[in-house]
CSV table of C-alpha atoms and ligand atoms in Angstrom, one decimal:
chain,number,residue,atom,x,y,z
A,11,UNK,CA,10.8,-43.7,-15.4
A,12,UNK,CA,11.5,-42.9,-19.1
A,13,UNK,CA,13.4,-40.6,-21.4
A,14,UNK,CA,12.3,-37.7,-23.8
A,15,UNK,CA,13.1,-37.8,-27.0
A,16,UNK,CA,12.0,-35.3,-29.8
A,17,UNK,CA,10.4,-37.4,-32.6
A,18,UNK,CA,9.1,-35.0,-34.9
A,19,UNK,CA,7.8,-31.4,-35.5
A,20,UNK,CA,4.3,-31.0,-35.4
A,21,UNK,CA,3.8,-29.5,-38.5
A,22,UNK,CA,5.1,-33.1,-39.5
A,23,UNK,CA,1.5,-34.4,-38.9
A,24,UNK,CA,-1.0,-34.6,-41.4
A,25,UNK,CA,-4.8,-35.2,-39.9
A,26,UNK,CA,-5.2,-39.6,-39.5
A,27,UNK,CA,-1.9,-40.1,-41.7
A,28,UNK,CA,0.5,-42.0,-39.2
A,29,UNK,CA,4.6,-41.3,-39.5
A,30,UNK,CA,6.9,-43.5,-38.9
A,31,UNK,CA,9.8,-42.2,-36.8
A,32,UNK,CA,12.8,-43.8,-35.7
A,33,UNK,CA,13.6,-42.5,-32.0
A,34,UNK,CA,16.3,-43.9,-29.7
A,35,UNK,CA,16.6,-47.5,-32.1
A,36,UNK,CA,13.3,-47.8,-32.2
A,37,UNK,CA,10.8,-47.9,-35.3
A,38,UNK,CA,7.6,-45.5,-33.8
A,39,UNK,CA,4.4,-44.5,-35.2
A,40,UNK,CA,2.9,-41.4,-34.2
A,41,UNK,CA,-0.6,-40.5,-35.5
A,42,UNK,CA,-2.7,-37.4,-35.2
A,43,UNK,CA,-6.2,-38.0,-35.4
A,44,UNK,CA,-9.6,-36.4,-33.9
A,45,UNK,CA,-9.4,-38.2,-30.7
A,46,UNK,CA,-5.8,-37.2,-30.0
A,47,UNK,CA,-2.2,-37.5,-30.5
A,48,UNK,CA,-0.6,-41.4,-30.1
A,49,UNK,CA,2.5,-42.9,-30.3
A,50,UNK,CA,2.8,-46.9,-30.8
A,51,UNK,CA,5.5,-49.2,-31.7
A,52,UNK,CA,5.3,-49.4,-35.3
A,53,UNK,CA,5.2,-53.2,-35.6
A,54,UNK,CA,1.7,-55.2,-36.3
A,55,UNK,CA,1.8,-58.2,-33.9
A,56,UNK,CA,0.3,-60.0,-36.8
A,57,UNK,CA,2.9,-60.5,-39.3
A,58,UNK,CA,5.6,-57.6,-37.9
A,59,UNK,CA,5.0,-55.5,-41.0
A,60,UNK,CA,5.0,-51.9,-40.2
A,61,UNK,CA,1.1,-50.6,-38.9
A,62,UNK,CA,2.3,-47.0,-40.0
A,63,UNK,CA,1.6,-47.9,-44.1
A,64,UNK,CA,-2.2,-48.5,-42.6
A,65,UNK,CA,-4.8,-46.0,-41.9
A,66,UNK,CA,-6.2,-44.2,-38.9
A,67,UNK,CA,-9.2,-42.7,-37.9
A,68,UNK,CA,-10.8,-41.3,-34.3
A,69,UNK,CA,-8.9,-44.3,-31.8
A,70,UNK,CA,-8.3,-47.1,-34.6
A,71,UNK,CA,-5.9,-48.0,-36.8
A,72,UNK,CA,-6.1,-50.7,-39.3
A,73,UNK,CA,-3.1,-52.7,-40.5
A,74,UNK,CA,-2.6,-52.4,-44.2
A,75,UNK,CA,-1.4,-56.0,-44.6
A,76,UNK,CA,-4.2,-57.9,-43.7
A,77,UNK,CA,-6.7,-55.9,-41.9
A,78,UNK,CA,-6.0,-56.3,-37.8
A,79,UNK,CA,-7.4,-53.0,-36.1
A,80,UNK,CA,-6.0,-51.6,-33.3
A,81,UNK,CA,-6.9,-49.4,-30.6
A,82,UNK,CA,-4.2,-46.3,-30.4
A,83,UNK,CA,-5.4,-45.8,-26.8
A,84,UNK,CA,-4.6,-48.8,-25.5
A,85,UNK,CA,-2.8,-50.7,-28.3
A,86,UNK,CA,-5.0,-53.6,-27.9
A,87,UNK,CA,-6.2,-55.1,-30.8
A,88,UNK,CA,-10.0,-54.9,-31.5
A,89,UNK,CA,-10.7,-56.5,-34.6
A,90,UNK,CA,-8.1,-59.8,-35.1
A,91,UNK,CA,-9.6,-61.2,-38.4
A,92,UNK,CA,-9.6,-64.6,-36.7
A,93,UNK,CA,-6.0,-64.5,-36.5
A,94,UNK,CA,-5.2,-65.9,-33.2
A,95,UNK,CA,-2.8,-64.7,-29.9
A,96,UNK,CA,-2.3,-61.3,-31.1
A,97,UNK,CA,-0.1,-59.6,-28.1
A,98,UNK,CA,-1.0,-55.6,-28.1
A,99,UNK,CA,1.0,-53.3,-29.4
A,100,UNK,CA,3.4,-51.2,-27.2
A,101,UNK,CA,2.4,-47.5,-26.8
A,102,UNK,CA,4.3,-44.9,-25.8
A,103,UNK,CA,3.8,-41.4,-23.4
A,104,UNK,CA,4.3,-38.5,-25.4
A,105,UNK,CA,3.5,-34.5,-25.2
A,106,UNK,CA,3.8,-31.9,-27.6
A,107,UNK,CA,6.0,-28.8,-27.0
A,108,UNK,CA,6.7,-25.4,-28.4
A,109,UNK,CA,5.7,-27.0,-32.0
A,110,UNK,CA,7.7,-30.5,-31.6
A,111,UNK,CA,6.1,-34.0,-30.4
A,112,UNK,CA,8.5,-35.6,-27.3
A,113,UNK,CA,8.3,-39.4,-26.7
A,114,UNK,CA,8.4,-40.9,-23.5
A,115,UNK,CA,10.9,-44.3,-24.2
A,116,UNK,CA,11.8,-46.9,-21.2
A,117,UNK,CA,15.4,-46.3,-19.6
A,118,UNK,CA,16.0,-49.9,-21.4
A,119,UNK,CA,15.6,-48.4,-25.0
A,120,UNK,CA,19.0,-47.4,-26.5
B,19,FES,S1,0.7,-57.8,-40.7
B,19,FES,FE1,-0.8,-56.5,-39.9
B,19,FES,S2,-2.6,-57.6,-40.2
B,19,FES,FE2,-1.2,-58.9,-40.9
């Protein structure tokens, strides 16, 4: 069981350019793209730099610091670039309303 919060307005979303958002303390990255809507925690498990300065395209994203792709689906990463024990990255439920994107966050989240 989570909370919804409102994270942005749709019109906020521009086609494969992720936004960073900051919803209930947390740093999230929500990304429109032509596979669908995702939220993710906007923290690479490479180097915790923010993913959301990276690019996005149908279900991957690819970190702008050194290139680690990651599936928005799942939040696993697919491509590691030999860096080793990358943990995936933590995704988020989310629907969009009446014009506005609403994030699902863990009763934990503050
Ligand atoms: S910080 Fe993302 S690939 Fe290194």
């Amino acid at each position: 069981m989570g909370s919804m919060h409102r994270a942005a307005e749709s019109a906020d979303l521009v086609l494969d350019k992720p936004l960073a958002v900051r919803v209930g303390g947390r740093e999230i990255l929500l990304v429109r793209t032509a596979e669908g809507l995702f939220a993710l925690e906007d923290l690479c498990p490479h180097a915790q730099q923010p993913l959301s300065t990276g690019k996005a395209t149908g279900s991957l994203l690819t970190c702008k610091h050194h290139g680690v792709r990651i599936d928005l689906g799942t939040g696993r990463v697919v491509e590691s670039m030999g860096f080793l024990g990358l943990q995936p990255v933590e995704r988020f439920e989310l629907r969009e309303e009446a014009g506005a994107i609403w994030i699902e966050l863990p009763e934990e989240a503050h």
